[in-house]
Amino acid sequence: MDIDFKEYQLRCQLRGHEDDVRGICVCGNAGIATSSRDRTVRLWSLDPSDERRYSESKILLGHTSFVGPLVWISPNEEYPDGGIVSGGMDTMVLVWDLKTGEKVQTLRGHQLQVTGLALDNGDIVSSSVDCTLRRWRKGQSLESWEAHKAPIQAVVKLPSGELVTGSSDTTLKLWRGSTCTHTFVGHTDTVRGLAVMSGLGILSASHDGSIRLWALSGEVLMEMVGHTSIVYSVDSHVSGLIVSSSEDCFAKIWKDGVCVQSIEHPGCVWDAKFLENGDIATACSDGVVRIWTVNQDKIADALEVELYFSQIAQHKISRKRVGGLKLEELPGLEALQIPGTSDGQTKVVREGDNGVAYAWNIREQKWDKIGEVVDGPDGGMKRPVLDGNEYDHVFDVDIGDGEPIRKLPYNRSDNPYDAADKWLLKENLPLSYREQVVAFILQNTGQKDFTLDPSFRDPYTGSSAYVPGQSSNKSASAKPTFKHVPKKGMLVFDVAQFDGILKKITEFNNNLLSDQEKKNLSLNEVEVSRLVAIVKILKDTSHYHSSKFAEVDIAMLLRLLKSWPVAMLFPVIDTLRMIVLHPDGATVLLQHAEAQNDFLLEMIKRVATNPSLPANLLTSVRVVTNLFKNSCYYNWLQKHRSEILDVYSSCSSSPNKNLQLSYATLILNYAVLLIEKKDQEGQSQVLSAALQIAEEENLEVDAKFRVLVAIGSLMLEGLVKKIAIDFDVENIAKISKASKETKIAEVGVDIELLTRQS
């Protein structure tokens, strides 16, 4: 420990966010702004009644998905109390006036999640997963350019005026205007966070677990290694101290390249920032912002400190495993009231903070205590680390044949057959080595009495695991198998209440007839009879191969679509929904869609008019979804992808369950199409939309299932797996796995398995 370094201690805890706190922005004397997965930005100001504390002063509502990067606009004529710029998963950049707490600008242009923000002489510069940087001036997009070939994760402005970006391509780039003047190469994984180190250069935080200090020439001045997982952020102070935050639940403080303090948190630490006075603010996945100080006069009171340590203890308990099980999931002592079924049967129960094993004594009909289970990982013991992850064992494996030594990680809670399969696939080794690898694991972990769970199914081949002494399945494929992905084929909405549709159109037509100003918009008796004829054709599905629509009938419907009041459109749109499923109807409508006045685009724009009506949104999104049945529409759907997804993006947060399901089906169909077309840009946009929907809390079950299948399919067969992993798809998989709905849990397992594949 550096004798000149004073350790940081807890100053206060800021509670208010309802989900992970993702970002922190220091707002001069105004306080601190924080962003969260709960879709809010919150401003915290010093509490006048207690100078140690901050209190929530404003909640900024406007984003439709989780919020990430923030930047502070210092007070000026336009913003006398200062402003905040925020970026979100919803692809938007929002500008807020802190005097009123109101949103004053909505900047639209990015196709995917906004990941970084910087101010440049009054301009706003934003980075995104769509690989672009955008410059905004006075609410308008001034310029945009592709800065990397992979998602950009961060952007920062240097005192000299240049910009620096960090990307999933593992590099940093230095920009003068829109010209790249230098590329920094050295990290081995995604560059996630950037910060300026005054007078020295640029700091970078990476998924490879390291922090680097770079001179602007590209020379690495310092590398700091100590985190055991992804490093999300880095910041520096004029004192020369550096702070970093990580998935490993620690914020680390560095001095002269050496870690001088590690501050444990009860969850992932998404961000850490220095305040001007040298205090540190940290953002944690438990929804709490914490302030840390070296000022003895501002240290939290004993009760607050005790609460913090109890949170740490509870977090450790939630992660502790005994006998391969989570401690918190073990039954209590009441489980011993149930008699055993065979002599020597063992049961592990929770006693306090430990797991204790008991054996059934059939003669005396009681449970005999064996002792505390100690074979599970102990949070206090030093465990080997590989690729930033801790394991019970990391073995050196020499497979011979002149091959290099390989590292084999293993946890005692793993099934050895499962572990062997995954390792062989990761190392690109033949599955014929499987028997030797399993034997090696069992021998070196002392699991001589290991018994295979007969219900175990190999996640890669779908077959039962190999058991020594039994005949093996030589035909087992090494290709992974999944329960619900990839999705093949398109889903459509092909059920209609035709009598109800006719009744509603007739009702609306009568209303127009009785209105002298709108009478000219109504249908005459002949046209009403033609409408009945259209429905008759649609009902007779057995003759779809031969029945035809009259051109005049289609023209009549399109006239209604264009001329009738918006509130009366939905039964007309619903009729078109069924016509596009008819072979001849689809062909005739396509000709109109390809004409100068594209009726489909006009329909979409009309229904999106504020305030949009749920009935119009529902029927029109189903029309677009049904277009996927006919390959003749694929080019049109691909061409207008962005417009379509933008119009219907609000559907996921609608309380209307049918609207949620329809939009989710549209997303799934787009995923299938864009995988087939190998359209990476399109896949990225659809993935972003799907991830945003998956974050919704009150989502209809089938809607959630369909977007999860879309995510899994895009990861498995698309070109965007790395983007999904970079943007927390593992958390979505974890939440889904815990669902009470079987199919949600199953597709959650599919996605989790995909994240673990190399």
Coordinates of N, CA, C and O in Angstrom, one line a residue, residues 590-662:
L590 N -49.0 -5.9 -55.0 CA -47.6 -5.6 -55.2 C -47.4 -4.6 -56.3 O -46.5 -3.7 -56.2
Q591 N -48.2 -4.7 -57.3 CA -48.1 -3.7 -58.5 C -48.4 -2.3 -58.0 O -47.7 -1.4 -58.4
H592 N -49.3 -2.2 -57.1 CA -49.7 -0.9 -56.5 C -48.6 -0.4 -55.6 O -48.3 0.8 -55.5
A593 N -48.0 -1.3 -54.8 CA -46.9 -1.0 -53.9 C -45.7 -0.5 -54.7 O -44.9 0.4 -54.2
E594 N -45.4 -1.0 -55.9 CA -44.3 -0.6 -56.7 C -44.5 0.6 -57.5 O -43.6 1.1 -58.2
A595 N -45.8 1.1 -57.5 CA -46.2 2.2 -58.3 C -45.6 3.5 -57.6 O -45.0 3.5 -56.6
Q596 N -45.7 4.6 -58.3 CA -45.2 5.9 -57.8 C -45.8 6.2 -56.5 O -45.1 6.7 -55.6
N597 N -47.1 6.0 -56.3 CA -47.7 6.2 -55.0 C -47.9 4.9 -54.3 O -48.8 4.2 -54.4
D598 N -46.8 4.6 -53.5 CA -46.8 3.3 -52.8 C -47.9 3.3 -51.7 O -47.7 4.0 -50.7
F599 N -48.9 2.5 -51.9 CA -50.1 2.6 -50.9 C -49.6 2.0 -49.6 O -50.2 2.4 -48.5
L600 N -48.7 1.1 -49.6 CA -48.3 0.5 -48.3 C -47.6 1.5 -47.4 O -47.9 1.7 -46.2
L601 N -46.7 2.3 -48.0 CA -46.0 3.3 -47.3 C -46.9 4.4 -46.8 O -46.9 4.9 -45.7
E602 N -47.9 4.8 -47.7 CA -48.9 5.8 -47.4 C -49.7 5.3 -46.2 O -50.1 6.1 -45.3
M603 N -50.1 4.0 -46.2 CA -50.9 3.5 -45.1 C -50.1 3.6 -43.8 O -50.7 4.0 -42.8
I604 N -48.9 3.2 -43.9 CA -48.0 3.2 -42.7 C -47.9 4.6 -42.1 O -48.0 4.9 -40.9
K605 N -47.7 5.6 -43.0 CA -47.6 7.0 -42.5 C -48.9 7.5 -42.0 O -48.9 8.3 -41.0
R606 N -50.0 7.1 -42.6 CA -51.3 7.6 -42.1 C -51.6 7.1 -40.7 O -52.1 7.8 -39.8
V607 N -51.4 5.8 -40.5 CA -51.7 5.2 -39.2 C -50.8 5.7 -38.1 O -51.1 5.6 -36.9
A608 N -49.6 6.2 -38.5 CA -48.6 6.7 -37.5 C -48.9 8.1 -37.0 O -48.3 8.6 -36.1
T609 N -49.9 8.8 -37.7 CA -50.2 10.1 -37.3 C -50.6 10.2 -35.9 O -51.5 9.5 -35.4
N610 N -50.0 11.2 -35.2 CA -50.4 11.4 -33.7 C -51.7 12.0 -33.6 O -52.0 13.0 -34.3
P611 N -52.5 11.6 -32.6 CA -52.3 10.4 -31.8 C -52.7 9.2 -32.6 O -53.7 9.1 -33.3
S612 N -51.8 8.2 -32.7 CA -52.1 6.9 -33.4 C -53.1 6.1 -32.7 O -53.2 6.1 -31.4
L613 N -54.0 5.4 -33.4 CA -55.0 4.6 -32.8 C -54.6 3.2 -32.8 O -54.1 2.6 -33.7
P614 N -54.8 2.5 -31.6 CA -54.3 1.1 -31.5 C -54.9 0.2 -32.5 O -54.2 -0.7 -33.0
A615 N -56.2 0.4 -32.9 CA -56.8 -0.5 -33.9 C -56.1 -0.3 -35.2 O -55.9 -1.3 -36.0
N616 N -55.7 0.9 -35.6 CA -55.0 1.1 -36.9 C -53.6 0.5 -36.8 O -53.1 -0.1 -37.8
L617 N -52.9 0.7 -35.7 CA -51.6 0.1 -35.6 C -51.6 -1.4 -35.6 O -50.8 -2.0 -36.3
L618 N -52.6 -2.0 -34.9 CA -52.7 -3.4 -34.9 C -53.0 -4.0 -36.3 O -52.3 -5.0 -36.7
T619 N -53.9 -3.5 -37.0 CA -54.3 -4.1 -38.3 C -53.2 -3.8 -39.3 O -52.9 -4.7 -40.1
S620 N -52.5 -2.7 -39.2 CA -51.5 -2.4 -40.2 C -50.2 -3.1 -40.0 O -49.6 -3.6 -40.9
V621 N -49.8 -3.3 -38.7 CA -48.6 -4.1 -38.5 C -48.8 -5.5 -38.9 O -47.9 -6.2 -39.3
R622 N -50.1 -6.0 -38.8 CA -50.4 -7.4 -39.2 C -50.4 -7.5 -40.8 O -50.0 -8.5 -41.3
V623 N -50.8 -6.4 -41.4 CA -50.6 -6.4 -42.9 C -49.2 -6.6 -43.3 O -48.8 -7.4 -44.1
V624 N -48.3 -5.8 -42.7 CA -46.9 -5.8 -43.0 C -46.3 -7.2 -42.7 O -45.5 -7.8 -43.4
T625 N -46.7 -7.7 -41.5 CA -46.2 -9.1 -41.1 C -46.7 -10.1 -42.1 O -45.9 -11.0 -42.4
N626 N -47.9 -10.0 -42.6 CA -48.4 -11.0 -43.6 C -47.7 -10.9 -44.9 O -47.7 -11.9 -45.7
L627 N -47.1 -9.8 -45.2 CA -46.3 -9.7 -46.5 C -45.2 -10.7 -46.6 O -44.8 -11.1 -47.7
F628 N -44.7 -11.1 -45.4 CA -43.5 -12.0 -45.4 C -43.9 -13.4 -46.0 O -43.0 -14.2 -46.2
K629 N -45.2 -13.7 -46.1 CA -45.6 -15.0 -46.7 C -45.2 -15.1 -48.1 O -44.9 -16.2 -48.6
N630 N -45.1 -14.0 -48.8 CA -44.8 -14.0 -50.3 C -43.4 -13.4 -50.5 O -43.2 -12.3 -50.2
S631 N -42.6 -14.3 -51.1 CA -41.2 -13.8 -51.4 C -41.1 -12.6 -52.3 O -40.1 -11.9 -52.4
C632 N -42.2 -12.4 -53.1 CA -42.2 -11.3 -54.0 C -42.1 -9.9 -53.3 O -41.8 -8.9 -53.9
Y633 N -42.4 -9.9 -52.0 CA -42.4 -8.7 -51.2 C -41.0 -8.5 -50.4 O -40.8 -7.5 -49.8
Y634 N -40.2 -9.5 -50.5 CA -38.9 -9.4 -49.7 C -38.1 -8.2 -50.0 O -37.6 -7.6 -49.1
N635 N -38.0 -7.8 -51.3 CA -37.2 -6.7 -51.6 C -37.8 -5.4 -51.1 O -37.1 -4.5 -50.6
W636 N -39.1 -5.3 -51.2 CA -39.8 -4.1 -50.6 C -39.6 -4.1 -49.1 O -39.3 -3.0 -48.5
L637 N -39.7 -5.2 -48.4 CA -39.6 -5.3 -47.0 C -38.2 -4.9 -46.5 O -38.0 -4.2 -45.5
Q638 N -37.2 -5.3 -47.3 CA -35.8 -5.0 -47.0 C -35.5 -3.6 -47.2 O -34.8 -2.9 -46.4
K639 N -36.1 -3.0 -48.3 CA -35.8 -1.6 -48.7 C -36.4 -0.7 -47.7 O -35.7 0.4 -47.3
H640 N -37.5 -1.0 -47.1 CA -38.2 0.0 -46.2 C -38.2 -0.5 -44.7 O -39.0 0.0 -43.9
R641 N -37.2 -1.3 -44.4 CA -37.0 -1.9 -43.1 C -37.0 -0.8 -42.0 O -37.7 -0.8 -41.0
S642 N -36.1 0.2 -42.2 CA -36.0 1.3 -41.2 C -37.2 2.0 -40.9 O -37.6 2.3 -39.8
E643 N -37.9 2.4 -42.0 CA -39.2 3.2 -41.8 C -40.2 2.4 -41.1 O -40.9 2.9 -40.2
I644 N -40.3 1.1 -41.5 CA -41.3 0.2 -40.8 C -41.1 0.0 -39.3 O -42.0 0.2 -38.5
L645 N -39.8 -0.3 -39.0 CA -39.5 -0.5 -37.6 C -39.6 0.7 -36.8 O -40.0 0.7 -35.6
D646 N -39.3 1.9 -37.4 CA -39.5 3.2 -36.6 C -40.9 3.4 -36.3 O -41.3 3.8 -35.2
V647 N -41.8 3.2 -37.3 CA -43.2 3.5 -37.1 C -43.8 2.6 -36.0 O -44.6 3.1 -35.1
Y648 N -43.4 1.4 -36.0 CA -44.1 0.4 -35.0 C -43.3 0.2 -33.7 O -43.7 -0.6 -32.9
S649 N -42.2 1.0 -33.5 CA -41.4 0.7 -32.3 C -42.1 0.9 -31.0 O -41.7 0.3 -30.0
S650 N -43.1 1.8 -31.0 CA -43.9 2.0 -29.8 C -44.8 0.9 -29.4 O -45.3 0.8 -28.2
C651 N -45.0 -0.1 -30.3 CA -45.9 -1.2 -30.0 C -45.5 -2.0 -28.8 O -46.3 -2.6 -28.1
S652 N -44.1 -2.2 -28.6 CA -43.7 -3.1 -27.6 C -44.0 -2.6 -26.2 O -44.2 -3.4 -25.2
S653 N -44.1 -1.2 -26.0 CA -44.5 -0.7 -24.7 C -46.0 -0.4 -24.5 O -46.4 0.1 -23.5
S654 N -46.7 -0.8 -25.5 CA -48.2 -0.6 -25.4 C -48.8 -1.6 -24.4 O -48.3 -2.8 -24.4
P655 N -49.8 -1.2 -23.7 CA -50.5 -2.2 -22.8 C -51.3 -3.2 -23.6 O -51.8 -4.2 -23.0
N656 N -51.5 -2.9 -24.9 CA -52.4 -3.8 -25.7 C -51.5 -5.1 -26.0 O -50.6 -5.1 -26.8
K657 N -52.0 -6.2 -25.5 CA -51.2 -7.5 -25.6 C -51.2 -7.9 -27.1 O -50.2 -8.5 -27.6
N658 N -52.3 -7.7 -27.8 CA -52.3 -8.1 -29.2 C -51.3 -7.3 -30.1 O -50.7 -7.8 -31.0
L659 N -51.2 -6.0 -29.7 CA -50.2 -5.2 -30.4 C -48.8 -5.6 -30.1 O -47.9 -5.6 -31.0
Q660 N -48.5 -6.0 -28.8 CA -47.2 -6.5 -28.5 C -46.9 -7.7 -29.3 O -45.8 -7.9 -29.9
L661 N -47.8 -8.7 -29.4 CA -47.6 -9.9 -30.1 C -47.4 -9.7 -31.6 O -46.5 -10.3 -32.2
S662 N -48.1 -8.8 -32.2 CA -48.0 -8.5 -33.6 C -46.7 -7.9 -33.9 O -46.0 -8.3 -34.9

